[in-house]
Amino acid sequence: MEKKILCGCHNVTLDDVKAQIELGVRKFKELQDITNIGTDCPPCTEQNEKIFNDLLLNTGN
Ligand code: FES
């Protein structure tokens, strides 16, 4: 599967984020604690918080 990198600083892919949602992560802060996504660049934080929230909405939870 294609690896779409969402956070270059911490090498976090779209699949990594989806996997964490499947494991029960429901807050962006929690995702950051686990993956470090968006913990260094503000634009990355903003963009990925939006992507995370959109993915959450699509899970229907
Ligand atoms: S690219 Fe994600 S924190 Fe820098």
PDB file of N, CA and C and ligand atoms in Angstrom:
ATOM      1  N   MET A   1       0.849  -1.203   0.000  1.00  0.00           N
ATOM      2  CA  MET A   1       0.000   0.000   0.000  1.00  0.00           C
ATOM      3  C   MET A   1       0.884   1.253   0.000  1.00  0.00           C
ATOM      4  N   GLU A   2       0.399   2.260  -0.681  1.00  0.00           N
ATOM      5  CA  GLU A   2       1.142   3.515  -0.756  1.00  0.00           C
ATOM      6  C   GLU A   2       1.230   4.151   0.635  1.00  0.00           C
ATOM      7  N   LYS A   3       2.433   4.639   0.942  1.00  0.00           N
ATOM      8  CA  LYS A   3       2.618   5.263   2.249  1.00  0.00           C
ATOM      9  C   LYS A   3       2.480   6.772   2.111  1.00  0.00           C
ATOM     10  N   LYS A   4       1.370   7.295   2.571  1.00  0.00           N
ATOM     11  CA  LYS A   4       1.194   8.738   2.516  1.00  0.00           C
ATOM     12  C   LYS A   4       1.681   9.337   3.843  1.00  0.00           C
ATOM     13  N   ILE A   5       2.784  10.079   3.762  1.00  0.00           N
ATOM     14  CA  ILE A   5       3.344  10.675   4.970  1.00  0.00           C
ATOM     15  C   ILE A   5       2.554  11.931   5.355  1.00  0.00           C
ATOM     16  N   LEU A   6       2.041  11.957   6.558  1.00  0.00           N
ATOM     17  CA  LEU A   6       1.309  13.140   7.027  1.00  0.00           C
ATOM     18  C   LEU A   6       2.205  14.060   7.837  1.00  0.00           C
ATOM     19  N   CYS A   7       3.184  13.473   8.492  1.00  0.00           N
ATOM     20  CA  CYS A   7       4.097  14.259   9.324  1.00  0.00           C
ATOM     21  C   CYS A   7       5.523  13.805   9.047  1.00  0.00           C
ATOM     22  N   GLY A   8       6.272  14.667   8.342  1.00  0.00           N
ATOM     23  CA  GLY A   8       7.639  14.329   7.961  1.00  0.00           C
ATOM     24  C   GLY A   8       8.600  14.305   9.130  1.00  0.00           C
ATOM     25  N   CYS A   9       8.397  15.192  10.097  1.00  0.00           N
ATOM     26  CA  CYS A   9       9.306  15.237  11.259  1.00  0.00           C
ATOM     27  C   CYS A   9       9.324  13.907  11.998  1.00  0.00           C
ATOM     28  N   HIS A  10       8.154  13.283  12.085  1.00  0.00           N
ATOM     29  CA  HIS A  10       8.054  12.069  12.897  1.00  0.00           C
ATOM     30  C   HIS A  10       7.672  10.847  12.086  1.00  0.00           C
ATOM     31  N   ASN A  11       7.707  11.006  10.745  1.00  0.00           N
ATOM     32  CA  ASN A  11       7.456   9.887   9.850  1.00  0.00           C
ATOM     33  C   ASN A  11       6.150   9.145  10.159  1.00  0.00           C
ATOM     34  N   VAL A  12       5.085   9.914  10.266  1.00  0.00           N
ATOM     35  CA  VAL A  12       3.770   9.327  10.550  1.00  0.00           C
ATOM     36  C   VAL A  12       2.958   9.314   9.259  1.00  0.00           C
ATOM     37  N   THR A  13       2.418   8.147   8.912  1.00  0.00           N
ATOM     38  CA  THR A  13       1.658   8.008   7.663  1.00  0.00           C
ATOM     39  C   THR A  13       0.152   8.040   7.936  1.00  0.00           C
ATOM     40  N   LEU A  14      -0.590   8.197   6.847  1.00  0.00           N
ATOM     41  CA  LEU A  14      -2.049   8.153   6.942  1.00  0.00           C
ATOM     42  C   LEU A  14      -2.496   6.808   7.518  1.00  0.00           C
ATOM     43  N   ASP A  15      -1.833   5.740   7.088  1.00  0.00           N
ATOM     44  CA  ASP A  15      -2.176   4.416   7.614  1.00  0.00           C
ATOM     45  C   ASP A  15      -1.929   4.319   9.120  1.00  0.00           C
ATOM     46  N   ASP A  16      -0.861   4.969   9.596  1.00  0.00           N
ATOM     47  CA  ASP A  16      -0.577   4.955  11.040  1.00  0.00           C
ATOM     48  C   ASP A  16      -1.727   5.605  11.812  1.00  0.00           C
ATOM     49  N   VAL A  17      -2.215   6.732  11.270  1.00  0.00           N
ATOM     50  CA  VAL A  17      -3.299   7.449  11.949  1.00  0.00           C
ATOM     51  C   VAL A  17      -4.574   6.607  11.937  1.00  0.00           C
ATOM     52  N   LYS A  18      -4.866   6.009  10.787  1.00  0.00           N
ATOM     53  CA  LYS A  18      -6.063   5.151  10.700  1.00  0.00           C
ATOM     54  C   LYS A  18      -5.961   3.983  11.675  1.00  0.00           C
ATOM     55  N   ALA A  19      -4.761   3.430  11.783  1.00  0.00           N
ATOM     56  CA  ALA A  19      -4.560   2.289  12.684  1.00  0.00           C
ATOM     57  C   ALA A  19      -4.818   2.692  14.126  1.00  0.00           C
ATOM     58  N   GLN A  20      -4.369   3.886  14.502  1.00  0.00           N
ATOM     59  CA  GLN A  20      -4.581   4.349  15.886  1.00  0.00           C
ATOM     60  C   GLN A  20      -6.063   4.582  16.161  1.00  0.00           C
ATOM     61  N   ILE A  21      -6.788   5.082  15.158  1.00  0.00           N
ATOM     62  CA  ILE A  21      -8.233   5.273  15.329  1.00  0.00           C
ATOM     63  C   ILE A  21      -8.895   3.904  15.527  1.00  0.00           C
ATOM     64  N   GLU A  22      -8.444   2.932  14.757  1.00  0.00           N
ATOM     65  CA  GLU A  22      -8.996   1.576  14.908  1.00  0.00           C
ATOM     66  C   GLU A  22      -8.695   1.007  16.289  1.00  0.00           C
ATOM     67  N   LEU A  23      -7.573   1.428  16.854  1.00  0.00           N
ATOM     68  CA  LEU A  23      -7.208   0.943  18.199  1.00  0.00           C
ATOM     69  C   LEU A  23      -7.940   1.701  19.297  1.00  0.00           C
ATOM     70  N   GLY A  24      -8.722   2.718  18.901  1.00  0.00           N
ATOM     71  CA  GLY A  24      -9.550   3.401  19.898  1.00  0.00           C
ATOM     72  C   GLY A  24      -9.173   4.828  20.227  1.00  0.00           C
ATOM     73  N   VAL A  25      -8.184   5.387  19.534  1.00  0.00           N
ATOM     74  CA  VAL A  25      -7.795   6.780  19.800  1.00  0.00           C
ATOM     75  C   VAL A  25      -8.899   7.718  19.309  1.00  0.00           C
ATOM     76  N   ARG A  26      -9.352   8.598  20.190  1.00  0.00           N
ATOM     77  CA  ARG A  26     -10.447   9.512  19.841  1.00  0.00           C
ATOM     78  C   ARG A  26     -10.109  10.984  20.059  1.00  0.00           C
ATOM     79  N   LYS A  27      -8.883  11.257  20.516  1.00  0.00           N
ATOM     80  CA  LYS A  27      -8.474  12.652  20.713  1.00  0.00           C
ATOM     81  C   LYS A  27      -7.131  12.884  20.029  1.00  0.00           C
ATOM     82  N   PHE A  28      -7.006  14.075  19.400  1.00  0.00           N
ATOM     83  CA  PHE A  28      -5.769  14.374  18.685  1.00  0.00           C
ATOM     84  C   PHE A  28      -4.568  14.361  19.633  1.00  0.00           C
ATOM     85  N   LYS A  29      -4.775  14.864  20.844  1.00  0.00           N
ATOM     86  CA  LYS A  29      -3.709  14.899  21.852  1.00  0.00           C
ATOM     87  C   LYS A  29      -3.192  13.490  22.158  1.00  0.00           C
ATOM     88  N   GLU A  30      -4.129  12.553  22.209  1.00  0.00           N
ATOM     89  CA  GLU A  30      -3.787  11.155  22.466  1.00  0.00           C
ATOM     90  C   GLU A  30      -2.944  10.610  21.300  1.00  0.00           C
ATOM     91  N   LEU A  31      -3.369  10.959  20.079  1.00  0.00           N
ATOM     92  CA  LEU A  31      -2.629  10.545  18.888  1.00  0.00           C
ATOM     93  C   LEU A  31      -1.208  11.115  18.926  1.00  0.00           C
ATOM     94  N   GLN A  32      -1.084  12.357  19.389  1.00  0.00           N
ATOM     95  CA  GLN A  32       0.228  12.996  19.485  1.00  0.00           C
ATOM     96  C   GLN A  32       1.108  12.307  20.528  1.00  0.00           C
ATOM     97  N   ASP A  33       0.498  11.921  21.650  1.00  0.00           N
ATOM     98  CA  ASP A  33       1.277  11.238  22.689  1.00  0.00           C
ATOM     99  C   ASP A  33       1.850   9.929  22.161  1.00  0.00           C
ATOM    100  N   ILE A  34       1.084   9.251  21.310  1.00  0.00           N
ATOM    101  CA  ILE A  34       1.506   7.954  20.799  1.00  0.00           C
ATOM    102  C   ILE A  34       2.473   8.077  19.622  1.00  0.00           C
ATOM    103  N   THR A  35       2.168   8.988  18.671  1.00  0.00           N
ATOM    104  CA  THR A  35       2.946   9.034  17.424  1.00  0.00           C
ATOM    105  C   THR A  35       3.879  10.244  17.302  1.00  0.00           C
ATOM    106  N   ASN A  36       3.681  11.271  18.148  1.00  0.00           N
ATOM    107  CA  ASN A  36       4.411  12.548  18.049  1.00  0.00           C
ATOM    108  C   ASN A  36       4.001  13.370  16.827  1.00  0.00           C
ATOM    109  N   ILE A  37       2.923  12.995  16.170  1.00  0.00           N
ATOM    110  CA  ILE A  37       2.474  13.718  14.974  1.00  0.00           C
ATOM    111  C   ILE A  37       2.213  15.196  15.299  1.00  0.00           C
ATOM    112  N   GLY A  38       2.771  16.063  14.459  1.00  0.00           N
ATOM    113  CA  GLY A  38       2.507  17.493  14.613  1.00  0.00           C
ATOM    114  C   GLY A  38       2.984  18.108  15.920  1.00  0.00           C
ATOM    115  N   THR A  39       4.015  17.541  16.512  1.00  0.00           N
ATOM    116  CA  THR A  39       4.480  18.111  17.782  1.00  0.00           C
ATOM    117  C   THR A  39       5.614  19.116  17.589  1.00  0.00           C
ATOM    118  N   ASP A  40       6.041  19.329  16.337  1.00  0.00           N
ATOM    119  CA  ASP A  40       7.136  20.285  16.093  1.00  0.00           C
ATOM    120  C   ASP A  40       6.806  21.464  15.179  1.00  0.00           C
ATOM    121  N   CYS A  41       5.919  21.258  14.202  1.00  0.00           N
ATOM    122  CA  CYS A  41       5.586  22.357  13.279  1.00  0.00           C
ATOM    123  C   CYS A  41       4.116  22.728  13.410  1.00  0.00           C
ATOM    124  N   PRO A  42       3.823  23.982  13.754  1.00  0.00           N
ATOM    125  CA  PRO A  42       2.425  24.384  13.885  1.00  0.00           C
ATOM    126  C   PRO A  42       1.556  24.100  12.656  1.00  0.00           C
ATOM    127  N   PRO A  43       2.029  24.329  11.406  1.00  0.00           N
ATOM    128  CA  PRO A  43       1.147  24.025  10.266  1.00  0.00           C
ATOM    129  C   PRO A  43       0.812  22.540  10.191  1.00  0.00           C
ATOM    130  N   CYS A  44       1.762  21.711  10.552  1.00  0.00           N
ATOM    131  CA  CYS A  44       1.548  20.263  10.552  1.00  0.00           C
ATOM    132  C   CYS A  44       0.495  19.903  11.594  1.00  0.00           C
ATOM    133  N   THR A  45       0.596  20.501  12.769  1.00  0.00           N
ATOM    134  CA  THR A  45      -0.371  20.251  13.845  1.00  0.00           C
ATOM    135  C   THR A  45      -1.773  20.558  13.364  1.00  0.00           C
ATOM    136  N   GLU A  46      -1.917  21.775  12.809  1.00  0.00           N
ATOM    137  CA  GLU A  46      -3.231  22.252  12.374  1.00  0.00           C
ATOM    138  C   GLU A  46      -3.834  21.345  11.298  1.00  0.00           C
ATOM    139  N   GLN A  47      -3.021  21.062  10.289  1.00  0.00           N
ATOM    140  CA  GLN A  47      -3.465  20.256   9.163  1.00  0.00           C
ATOM    141  C   GLN A  47      -3.854  18.841   9.593  1.00  0.00           C
ATOM    142  N   ASN A  48      -3.039  18.261  10.440  1.00  0.00           N
ATOM    143  CA  ASN A  48      -3.301  16.875  10.821  1.00  0.00           C
ATOM    144  C   ASN A  48      -4.402  16.736  11.852  1.00  0.00           C
ATOM    145  N   GLU A  49      -4.625  17.781  12.642  1.00  0.00           N
ATOM    146  CA  GLU A  49      -5.754  17.731  13.569  1.00  0.00           C
ATOM    147  C   GLU A  49      -7.041  17.691  12.748  1.00  0.00           C
ATOM    148  N   LYS A  50      -7.048  18.449  11.651  1.00  0.00           N
ATOM    149  CA  LYS A  50      -8.221  18.461  10.779  1.00  0.00           C
ATOM    150  C   LYS A  50      -8.402  17.088  10.111  1.00  0.00           C
ATOM    151  N   ILE A  51      -7.319  16.536   9.591  1.00  0.00           N
ATOM    152  CA  ILE A  51      -7.397  15.221   8.945  1.00  0.00           C
ATOM    153  C   ILE A  51      -7.882  14.170   9.945  1.00  0.00           C
ATOM    154  N   PHE A  52      -7.326  14.227  11.157  1.00  0.00           N
ATOM    155  CA  PHE A  52      -7.720  13.273  12.200  1.00  0.00           C
ATOM    156  C   PHE A  52      -9.214  13.394  12.507  1.00  0.00           C
ATOM    157  N   ASN A  53      -9.681  14.632  12.672  1.00  0.00           N
ATOM    158  CA  ASN A  53     -11.099  14.831  12.999  1.00  0.00           C
ATOM    159  C   ASN A  53     -12.009  14.393  11.858  1.00  0.00           C
ATOM    160  N   ASP A  54     -11.582  14.630  10.621  1.00  0.00           N
ATOM    161  CA  ASP A  54     -12.370  14.172   9.466  1.00  0.00           C
ATOM    162  C   ASP A  54     -12.426  12.636   9.437  1.00  0.00           C
ATOM    163  N   LEU A  55     -11.312  11.991   9.721  1.00  0.00           N
ATOM    164  CA  LEU A  55     -11.284  10.525   9.741  1.00  0.00           C
ATOM    165  C   LEU A  55     -12.198   9.988  10.840  1.00  0.00           C
ATOM    166  N   LEU A  56     -12.166  10.661  11.990  1.00  0.00           N
ATOM    167  CA  LEU A  56     -13.020  10.255  13.110  1.00  0.00           C
ATOM    168  C   LEU A  56     -14.491  10.328  12.728  1.00  0.00           C
ATOM    169  N   LEU A  57     -14.868  11.426  12.066  1.00  0.00           N
ATOM    170  CA  LEU A  57     -16.255  11.586  11.635  1.00  0.00           C
ATOM    171  C   LEU A  57     -16.664  10.442  10.721  1.00  0.00           C
ATOM    172  N   ASN A  58     -15.717  10.032   9.853  1.00  0.00           N
ATOM    173  CA  ASN A  58     -16.012   8.961   8.911  1.00  0.00           C
ATOM    174  C   ASN A  58     -16.115   7.584   9.562  1.00  0.00           C
ATOM    175  N   THR A  59     -15.591   7.451  10.778  1.00  0.00           N
ATOM    176  CA  THR A  59     -15.726   6.157  11.454  1.00  0.00           C
ATOM    177  C   THR A  59     -17.105   6.037  12.082  1.00  0.00           C
ATOM    178  N   GLY A  60     -17.804   7.162  12.188  1.00  0.00           N
ATOM    179  CA  GLY A  60     -19.151   7.157  12.747  1.00  0.00           C
ATOM    180  C   GLY A  60     -19.183   7.070  14.258  1.00  0.00           C
ATOM    181  N   ASN A  61     -18.044   7.327  14.905  1.00  0.00           N
ATOM    182  CA  ASN A  61     -18.006   7.299  16.374  1.00  0.00           C
ATOM    183  C   ASN A  61     -18.046   8.699  16.965  1.00  0.00           C
TER     184      ASN A  61
HETATM  185  S1  FES B   1       6.119  17.767   9.869  1.00  0.00           S
HETATM  186 FE1  FES B   1       4.895  17.161  11.519  1.00  0.00          FE
HETATM  187  S2  FES B   1       5.747  18.114  13.240  1.00  0.00           S
HETATM  188 FE2  FES B   1       6.978  18.731  11.599  1.00  0.00          FE
END
